[in-house]
Short mmCIF file of N, CA and C in Angstrom, two decimals:
data_model
loop_
_atom_site.label_atom_id
_atom_site.label_comp_id
_atom_site.label_asym_id
_atom_site.label_seq_id
_atom_site.Cartn_x
_atom_site.Cartn_y
_atom_site.Cartn_z
N MET A 690 86.17 97.06 71.64
CA MET A 690 86.70 98.12 72.49
C MET A 690 85.59 99.11 72.83
N THR A 691 85.52 99.46 74.08
CA THR A 691 84.56 100.47 74.53
C THR A 691 85.28 101.81 74.57
N GLN A 692 84.80 102.75 73.80
CA GLN A 692 85.44 104.05 73.67
C GLN A 692 84.72 105.08 74.55
N VAL A 693 85.48 105.81 75.36
CA VAL A 693 84.94 106.89 76.18
C VAL A 693 85.43 108.20 75.57
N THR A 694 84.51 109.07 75.25
CA THR A 694 84.88 110.34 74.61
C THR A 694 85.44 111.33 75.63
N SER A 695 86.12 112.34 75.14
CA SER A 695 86.64 113.37 76.03
C SER A 695 85.50 114.12 76.72
N GLN A 696 84.37 114.27 76.03
CA GLN A 696 83.20 114.92 76.65
C GLN A 696 82.65 114.07 77.80
N GLU A 697 82.60 112.77 77.61
CA GLU A 697 82.14 111.88 78.68
C GLU A 697 83.09 111.91 79.87
N ILE A 698 84.38 111.89 79.59
CA ILE A 698 85.38 111.97 80.67
C ILE A 698 85.19 113.28 81.44
N ALA A 699 84.96 114.38 80.75
CA ALA A 699 84.74 115.67 81.41
C ALA A 699 83.49 115.63 82.28
N LEU A 700 82.42 115.00 81.79
CA LEU A 700 81.20 114.87 82.58
C LEU A 700 81.46 114.07 83.86
N PHE A 701 82.16 112.94 83.73
CA PHE A 701 82.44 112.11 84.90
C PHE A 701 83.38 112.84 85.87
N ARG A 702 84.31 113.61 85.34
CA ARG A 702 85.20 114.40 86.22
C ARG A 702 84.38 115.39 87.05
N SER A 703 83.39 116.02 86.42
CA SER A 703 82.58 117.00 87.15
C SER A 703 81.76 116.32 88.24
N GLN A 704 81.31 115.10 87.98
CA GLN A 704 80.50 114.37 88.97
C GLN A 704 81.35 113.83 90.12
N LEU A 705 82.59 113.46 89.81
CA LEU A 705 83.42 112.72 90.77
C LEU A 705 84.64 113.51 91.24
N ALA A 706 84.55 114.82 91.16
CA ALA A 706 85.70 115.69 91.46
C ALA A 706 86.27 115.46 92.85
N ASP A 707 85.45 115.04 93.81
CA ASP A 707 85.92 114.85 95.18
C ASP A 707 86.46 113.45 95.45
N ASP A 708 86.52 112.62 94.43
CA ASP A 708 86.93 111.23 94.59
C ASP A 708 88.29 111.02 93.91
N SER A 709 89.35 111.01 94.71
CA SER A 709 90.70 110.94 94.13
C SER A 709 90.95 109.63 93.38
N ILE A 710 90.37 108.54 93.83
CA ILE A 710 90.55 107.26 93.14
C ILE A 710 89.86 107.30 91.77
N ALA A 711 88.66 107.86 91.74
CA ALA A 711 87.95 107.99 90.47
C ALA A 711 88.70 108.91 89.52
N MET A 712 89.26 109.98 90.04
CA MET A 712 90.00 110.92 89.19
C MET A 712 91.24 110.24 88.60
N GLU A 713 91.90 109.42 89.40
CA GLU A 713 93.07 108.68 88.89
C GLU A 713 92.65 107.74 87.76
N ALA A 714 91.51 107.07 87.94
CA ALA A 714 91.01 106.17 86.90
C ALA A 714 90.65 106.94 85.64
N LEU A 715 90.02 108.10 85.80
CA LEU A 715 89.67 108.92 84.63
C LEU A 715 90.92 109.43 83.91
N ASP A 716 91.96 109.78 84.68
CA ASP A 716 93.22 110.19 84.07
C ASP A 716 93.78 109.06 83.20
N LEU A 717 93.72 107.85 83.72
CA LEU A 717 94.25 106.71 82.97
C LEU A 717 93.42 106.42 81.73
N ILE A 718 92.10 106.52 81.86
CA ILE A 718 91.23 106.33 80.68
C ILE A 718 91.60 107.35 79.61
N GLU A 719 91.84 108.58 80.05
CA GLU A 719 92.24 109.63 79.11
C GLU A 719 93.60 109.31 78.49
N ASP A 720 94.55 108.84 79.31
CA ASP A 720 95.87 108.48 78.81
C ASP A 720 95.80 107.33 77.80
N CYS A 721 94.81 106.47 77.96
CA CYS A 721 94.61 105.33 77.04
C CYS A 721 93.75 105.74 75.84
N GLU A 722 93.63 107.04 75.62
CA GLU A 722 92.86 107.60 74.51
C GLU A 722 91.42 107.10 74.49
N GLY A 723 90.84 106.95 75.69
CA GLY A 723 89.44 106.58 75.81
C GLY A 723 89.17 105.10 75.73
N ASP A 724 90.20 104.27 75.61
CA ASP A 724 90.01 102.82 75.54
C ASP A 724 89.75 102.30 76.95
N LEU A 725 88.48 102.07 77.26
CA LEU A 725 88.06 101.71 78.62
C LEU A 725 88.65 100.38 79.06
N GLU A 726 88.64 99.40 78.19
CA GLU A 726 89.16 98.08 78.58
C GLU A 726 90.66 98.11 78.85
N ASP A 727 91.39 98.84 78.04
CA ASP A 727 92.83 98.97 78.24
C ASP A 727 93.12 99.63 79.59
N ALA A 728 92.40 100.69 79.89
CA ALA A 728 92.59 101.39 81.17
C ALA A 728 92.20 100.48 82.33
N ALA A 729 91.10 99.75 82.20
CA ALA A 729 90.66 98.86 83.28
C ALA A 729 91.69 97.77 83.55
N MET A 730 92.28 97.23 82.49
CA MET A 730 93.29 96.19 82.65
C MET A 730 94.50 96.74 83.40
N THR A 731 94.93 97.94 83.06
CA THR A 731 96.06 98.57 83.75
C THR A 731 95.73 98.79 85.22
N LEU A 732 94.52 99.28 85.50
CA LEU A 732 94.11 99.49 86.90
C LEU A 732 94.03 98.18 87.66
N ALA A 733 93.57 97.13 87.01
CA ALA A 733 93.47 95.83 87.65
C ALA A 733 94.86 95.34 88.06
N ILE A 734 95.80 95.46 87.16
CA ILE A 734 97.17 95.03 87.45
C ILE A 734 97.75 95.86 88.59
N ARG A 735 97.51 97.18 88.56
CA ARG A 735 97.98 98.06 89.64
C ARG A 735 97.39 97.68 90.99
N SER A 736 96.16 97.18 90.98
CA SER A 736 95.51 96.84 92.26
C SER A 736 95.75 95.38 92.66
N GLY A 737 96.69 94.72 91.98
CA GLY A 737 97.09 93.39 92.40
C GLY A 737 96.32 92.24 91.77
N GLN A 738 95.44 92.52 90.85
CA GLN A 738 94.71 91.45 90.19
C GLN A 738 95.51 90.95 89.00
N GLU A 739 95.21 89.73 88.60
CA GLU A 739 95.91 89.14 87.47
C GLU A 739 94.91 88.66 86.43
N PRO A 740 94.40 89.58 85.62
CA PRO A 740 93.42 89.20 84.59
C PRO A 740 94.04 88.20 83.62
N GLU A 741 93.28 87.16 83.32
CA GLU A 741 93.81 86.10 82.46
C GLU A 741 93.01 85.92 81.18
N ARG A 742 92.37 86.98 80.72
CA ARG A 742 91.66 86.92 79.44
C ARG A 742 91.80 88.25 78.72
N ALA A 743 91.26 88.30 77.54
CA ALA A 743 91.35 89.53 76.74
C ALA A 743 90.69 90.69 77.49
N ASN A 744 91.21 91.89 77.25
CA ASN A 744 90.72 93.09 77.95
C ASN A 744 89.20 93.22 77.94
N SER A 745 88.59 93.13 76.76
CA SER A 745 87.15 93.36 76.66
C SER A 745 86.37 92.28 77.40
N GLU A 746 86.81 91.04 77.32
CA GLU A 746 86.13 89.96 78.03
C GLU A 746 86.28 90.12 79.54
N TRP A 747 87.44 90.55 79.98
CA TRP A 747 87.70 90.65 81.41
C TRP A 747 86.82 91.73 82.06
N LEU A 748 86.74 92.89 81.46
CA LEU A 748 85.92 93.97 82.02
C LEU A 748 84.46 93.57 82.03
N ASP A 749 83.98 92.95 80.97
CA ASP A 749 82.60 92.48 80.92
C ASP A 749 82.33 91.46 82.03
N ALA A 750 83.25 90.53 82.23
CA ALA A 750 83.08 89.51 83.28
C ALA A 750 83.07 90.15 84.67
N LEU A 751 83.92 91.13 84.89
CA LEU A 751 83.95 91.81 86.19
C LEU A 751 82.63 92.54 86.44
N ALA A 752 82.14 93.24 85.44
CA ALA A 752 80.87 93.95 85.58
C ALA A 752 79.73 92.96 85.86
N ARG A 753 79.71 91.85 85.13
CA ARG A 753 78.65 90.86 85.35
C ARG A 753 78.74 90.24 86.74
N LYS A 754 79.95 90.07 87.24
CA LYS A 754 80.13 89.51 88.59
C LYS A 754 79.44 90.38 89.63
N TRP A 755 79.44 91.69 89.41
CA TRP A 755 78.86 92.63 90.36
C TRP A 755 77.48 93.13 89.93
N ARG A 756 76.88 92.47 88.94
CA ARG A 756 75.60 92.93 88.40
C ARG A 756 74.52 93.06 89.47
N ALA A 757 74.41 92.11 90.38
CA ALA A 757 73.35 92.17 91.39
C ALA A 757 73.47 93.43 92.25
N VAL A 758 74.69 93.83 92.56
CA VAL A 758 74.91 95.03 93.36
C VAL A 758 74.65 96.28 92.52
N ILE A 759 75.21 96.29 91.31
CA ILE A 759 75.10 97.46 90.44
C ILE A 759 73.64 97.73 90.05
N CYS A 760 72.86 96.69 89.93
CA CYS A 760 71.48 96.84 89.44
C CYS A 760 70.45 96.99 90.55
N GLU A 761 70.89 97.22 91.78
CA GLU A 761 69.92 97.45 92.85
C GLU A 761 69.04 98.64 92.47
N GLN A 762 67.76 98.48 92.65
CA GLN A 762 66.77 99.45 92.19
C GLN A 762 67.05 100.87 92.67
N GLU A 763 67.48 101.02 93.91
CA GLU A 763 67.66 102.37 94.45
C GLU A 763 68.79 103.15 93.77
N TYR A 764 69.71 102.46 93.09
CA TYR A 764 70.82 103.14 92.41
C TYR A 764 70.66 103.16 90.90
N ARG A 765 69.80 102.30 90.38
CA ARG A 765 69.69 102.18 88.93
C ARG A 765 69.21 103.49 88.29
N LYS A 766 68.30 104.20 88.95
CA LYS A 766 67.80 105.46 88.40
C LYS A 766 68.96 106.41 88.10
N ASP A 767 69.93 106.48 89.03
CA ASP A 767 71.10 107.33 88.80
C ASP A 767 71.87 106.87 87.58
N LEU A 768 72.09 105.57 87.46
CA LEU A 768 72.85 105.05 86.32
C LEU A 768 72.12 105.31 85.00
N VAL A 769 70.82 105.16 85.01
CA VAL A 769 70.04 105.42 83.79
C VAL A 769 70.22 106.88 83.37
N ASN A 770 70.39 107.77 84.36
CA ASN A 770 70.58 109.19 84.09
C ASN A 770 72.06 109.57 83.98
N SER A 771 72.93 108.58 83.79
CA SER A 771 74.38 108.78 83.63
C SER A 771 75.04 109.46 84.81
N SER A 772 74.52 109.22 86.00
CA SER A 772 75.12 109.76 87.22
C SER A 772 75.80 108.62 87.98
N LEU A 773 77.06 108.81 88.29
CA LEU A 773 77.83 107.76 88.96
C LEU A 773 77.95 107.94 90.47
N GLN A 774 77.65 109.11 90.99
CA GLN A 774 77.95 109.43 92.38
C GLN A 774 77.34 108.47 93.39
N GLY A 775 76.04 108.23 93.30
CA GLY A 775 75.37 107.37 94.27
C GLY A 775 75.94 105.97 94.28
N MET A 776 76.12 105.40 93.11
CA MET A 776 76.65 104.05 93.01
C MET A 776 78.09 103.98 93.49
N MET A 777 78.88 105.01 93.19
CA MET A 777 80.28 105.04 93.65
C MET A 777 80.33 105.00 95.18
N GLU A 778 79.49 105.80 95.82
CA GLU A 778 79.45 105.80 97.28
C GLU A 778 79.04 104.43 97.81
N HIS A 779 78.07 103.81 97.16
CA HIS A 779 77.60 102.49 97.57
C HIS A 779 78.72 101.45 97.43
N LEU A 780 79.43 101.47 96.31
CA LEU A 780 80.49 100.48 96.09
C LEU A 780 81.62 100.62 97.11
N LYS A 781 81.87 101.84 97.58
CA LYS A 781 82.91 102.06 98.58
C LYS A 781 82.59 101.36 99.90
N THR A 782 81.32 101.07 100.14
CA THR A 782 80.93 100.42 101.40
C THR A 782 81.08 98.90 101.33
N ILE A 783 81.41 98.37 100.16
CA ILE A 783 81.53 96.92 99.98
C ILE A 783 83.02 96.56 100.02
N PRO A 784 83.47 95.93 101.11
CA PRO A 784 84.90 95.67 101.27
C PRO A 784 85.53 94.83 100.15
N THR A 785 84.77 93.95 99.54
CA THR A 785 85.34 93.06 98.52
C THR A 785 85.35 93.65 97.12
N PHE A 786 84.71 94.81 96.93
CA PHE A 786 84.72 95.43 95.60
C PHE A 786 86.04 96.15 95.39
N PRO A 787 86.72 95.91 94.28
CA PRO A 787 88.01 96.59 94.01
C PRO A 787 87.78 98.07 93.70
N LYS A 788 88.02 98.94 94.68
CA LYS A 788 87.70 100.37 94.58
C LYS A 788 88.31 101.02 93.33
N MET A 789 89.52 100.64 93.00
CA MET A 789 90.22 101.23 91.86
C MET A 789 89.48 100.95 90.55
N LEU A 790 88.66 99.90 90.54
CA LEU A 790 87.99 99.51 89.30
C LEU A 790 86.54 99.98 89.23
N ALA A 791 86.07 100.67 90.26
CA ALA A 791 84.68 101.11 90.28
C ALA A 791 84.36 102.03 89.10
N THR A 792 85.23 102.97 88.83
CA THR A 792 84.97 103.93 87.75
C THR A 792 84.87 103.25 86.38
N PRO A 793 85.87 102.43 85.99
CA PRO A 793 85.71 101.79 84.68
C PRO A 793 84.53 100.82 84.60
N VAL A 794 84.24 100.13 85.69
CA VAL A 794 83.09 99.20 85.67
C VAL A 794 81.79 99.98 85.47
N LEU A 795 81.61 101.06 86.20
CA LEU A 795 80.37 101.82 86.07
C LEU A 795 80.27 102.52 84.71
N ILE A 796 81.38 103.01 84.19
CA ILE A 796 81.34 103.59 82.85
C ILE A 796 80.97 102.52 81.83
N TYR A 797 81.52 101.33 82.01
CA TYR A 797 81.18 100.22 81.11
C TYR A 797 79.67 99.94 81.14
N VAL A 798 79.09 99.93 82.34
CA VAL A 798 77.65 99.70 82.47
C VAL A 798 76.87 100.81 81.76
N LEU A 799 77.30 102.05 81.94
CA LEU A 799 76.62 103.16 81.27
C LEU A 799 76.71 103.02 79.75
N LYS A 800 77.86 102.62 79.26
CA LYS A 800 78.04 102.48 77.81
C LYS A 800 77.20 101.33 77.25
N GLN A 801 76.94 100.31 78.07
CA GLN A 801 76.09 99.20 77.65
C GLN A 801 74.62 99.59 77.71
N GLY A 802 74.34 100.60 78.54
CA GLY A 802 72.96 101.00 78.83
C GLY A 802 72.57 100.30 80.13
N ALA A 803 72.31 101.06 81.16
CA ALA A 803 72.04 100.47 82.48
C ALA A 803 70.87 99.50 82.42
N ASN A 804 69.80 99.86 81.75
CA ASN A 804 68.64 98.96 81.68
C ASN A 804 68.97 97.69 80.89
N ASN A 805 69.73 97.81 79.82
CA ASN A 805 70.15 96.62 79.06
C ASN A 805 71.02 95.72 79.92
N PHE A 806 71.97 96.33 80.64
CA PHE A 806 72.88 95.57 81.49
C PHE A 806 72.12 94.84 82.60
N CYS A 807 71.12 95.49 83.16
CA CYS A 807 70.37 94.92 84.29
C CYS A 807 69.22 94.01 83.85
N GLU A 808 68.87 94.01 82.59
CA GLU A 808 67.72 93.26 82.09
C GLU A 808 67.72 91.77 82.49
N PRO A 809 68.87 91.06 82.45
CA PRO A 809 68.82 89.65 82.86
C PRO A 809 68.32 89.46 84.30
N LEU A 810 68.63 90.40 85.18
CA LEU A 810 68.12 90.29 86.56
C LEU A 810 66.64 90.62 86.62
N ASP A 811 66.20 91.56 85.80
CA ASP A 811 64.79 91.94 85.79
C ASP A 811 63.90 90.76 85.39
N SER A 812 64.41 89.96 84.46
CA SER A 812 63.59 88.82 83.99
C SER A 812 63.47 87.73 85.04
N LEU A 813 64.30 87.78 86.09
CA LEU A 813 64.23 86.79 87.17
C LEU A 813 63.17 87.15 88.21
N LYS A 814 62.72 88.40 88.20
CA LYS A 814 61.79 88.85 89.22
C LYS A 814 60.36 88.47 88.90
#
């Protein structure tokens, strides 16, 4: 289980205050007592997806599916500095990315460590 603290939720709220979808996701993470995978699964079901594996495996698989986009060099600096704004704006421009899941996916990446998460792509360059 990936745990998000109340301090982290407050930080993300301050960064994403103008994003109603992100705020809804943060509310749910808070309602799930910081359990990121539980909140992501609920958001996935709300957005019409049908996850067919355990919560922790599903969120990890979703993040890995979008790794190439998330790890683009121009946005990685923000993620390394725990800033979600730039990447959130970028993900909104991708029609196939599930907008409701952007917040939990990016928090998951931050909790893994952006450089650690992106390392498999770095080794391909």
